[in-house]
Tab-separated table of C-alpha atoms in Angstrom:
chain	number	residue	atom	x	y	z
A	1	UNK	CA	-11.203	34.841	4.079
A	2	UNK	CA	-12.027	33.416	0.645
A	3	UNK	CA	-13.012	29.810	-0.075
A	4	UNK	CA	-9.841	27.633	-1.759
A	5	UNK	CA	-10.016	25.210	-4.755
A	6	UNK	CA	-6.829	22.343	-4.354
A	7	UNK	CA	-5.653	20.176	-6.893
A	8	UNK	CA	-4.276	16.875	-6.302
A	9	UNK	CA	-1.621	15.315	-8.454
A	10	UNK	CA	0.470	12.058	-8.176
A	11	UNK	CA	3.982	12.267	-9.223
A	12	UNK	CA	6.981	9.552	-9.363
A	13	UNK	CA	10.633	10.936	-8.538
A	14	UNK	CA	13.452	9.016	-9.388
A	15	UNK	CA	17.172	9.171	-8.159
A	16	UNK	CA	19.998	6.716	-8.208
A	17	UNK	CA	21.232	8.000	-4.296
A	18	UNK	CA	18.097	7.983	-2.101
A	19	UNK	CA	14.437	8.181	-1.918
A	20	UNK	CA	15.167	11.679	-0.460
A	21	UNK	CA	16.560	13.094	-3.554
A	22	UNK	CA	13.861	11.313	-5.435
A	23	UNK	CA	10.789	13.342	-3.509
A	24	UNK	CA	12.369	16.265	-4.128
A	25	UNK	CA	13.757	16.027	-7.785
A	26	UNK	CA	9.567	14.895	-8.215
A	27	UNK	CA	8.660	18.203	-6.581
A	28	UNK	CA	11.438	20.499	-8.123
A	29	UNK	CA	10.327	19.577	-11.309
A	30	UNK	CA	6.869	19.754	-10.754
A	31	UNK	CA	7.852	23.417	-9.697
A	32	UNK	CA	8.967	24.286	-12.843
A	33	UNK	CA	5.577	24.335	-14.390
A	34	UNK	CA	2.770	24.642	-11.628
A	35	UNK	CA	2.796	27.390	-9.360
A	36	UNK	CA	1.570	27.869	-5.811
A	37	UNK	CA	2.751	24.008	-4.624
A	38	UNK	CA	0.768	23.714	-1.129
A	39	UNK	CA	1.944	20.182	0.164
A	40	UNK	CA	3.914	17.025	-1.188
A	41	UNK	CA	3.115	14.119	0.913
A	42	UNK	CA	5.279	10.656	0.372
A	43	UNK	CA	2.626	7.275	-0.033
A	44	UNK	CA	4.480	5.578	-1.312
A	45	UNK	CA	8.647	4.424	-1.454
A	46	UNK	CA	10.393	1.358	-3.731
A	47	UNK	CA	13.163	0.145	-5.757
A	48	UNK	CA	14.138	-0.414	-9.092
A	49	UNK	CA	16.356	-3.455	-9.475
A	50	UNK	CA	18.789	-4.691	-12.181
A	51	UNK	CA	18.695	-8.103	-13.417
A	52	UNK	CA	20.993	-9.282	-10.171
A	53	UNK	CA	18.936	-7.922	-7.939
A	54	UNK	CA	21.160	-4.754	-7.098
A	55	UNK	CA	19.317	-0.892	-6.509
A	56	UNK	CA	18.994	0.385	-9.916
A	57	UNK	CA	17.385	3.632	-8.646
A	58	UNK	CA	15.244	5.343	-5.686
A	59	UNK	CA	11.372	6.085	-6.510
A	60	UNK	CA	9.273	8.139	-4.190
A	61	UNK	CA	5.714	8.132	-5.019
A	62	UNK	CA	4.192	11.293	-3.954
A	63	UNK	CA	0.574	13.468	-3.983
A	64	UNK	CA	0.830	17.069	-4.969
A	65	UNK	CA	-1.270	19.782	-4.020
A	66	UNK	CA	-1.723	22.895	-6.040
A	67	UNK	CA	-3.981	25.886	-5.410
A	68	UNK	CA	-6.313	26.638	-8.478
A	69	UNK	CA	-6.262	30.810	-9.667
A	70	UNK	CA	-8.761	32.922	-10.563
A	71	UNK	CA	-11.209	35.080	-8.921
């Protein structure tokens, strides 16, 4: 088995239903450009609040793991 090379990147989803939908609209995005996602892992969860105090939106702070290419 070959030695593997992981990057780690931090990424902030946003959503204005859940914190759910906010990991994974961070992850489906990040999709869209890097390939061979390994693990998404959730450190961190808050809220955005209007100027009453009411949810504005869902943010899910999360560390992304890619695998680096090349022989």
């Amino acid at each position: 088995m070959a030695d593997s090379v992981y990057k780690v990147i931090e990424l902030i989803g946003t959503s204005s239903d859940s914190w759910e939908k906010a990991a994974a609209s961070a992850v489906s995005r990040a999709g869209e450009t890097l390939r061979d996602l390994r693990v998404a892992e959730v450190v961190q969860l808050d809220l955005q609040l209007d100027a009453q105090g009411k949810v504005e939106a869902y943010r899910a702070k999360l560390k992304v793991s890619f695998k680096f290419e090349g022989s």
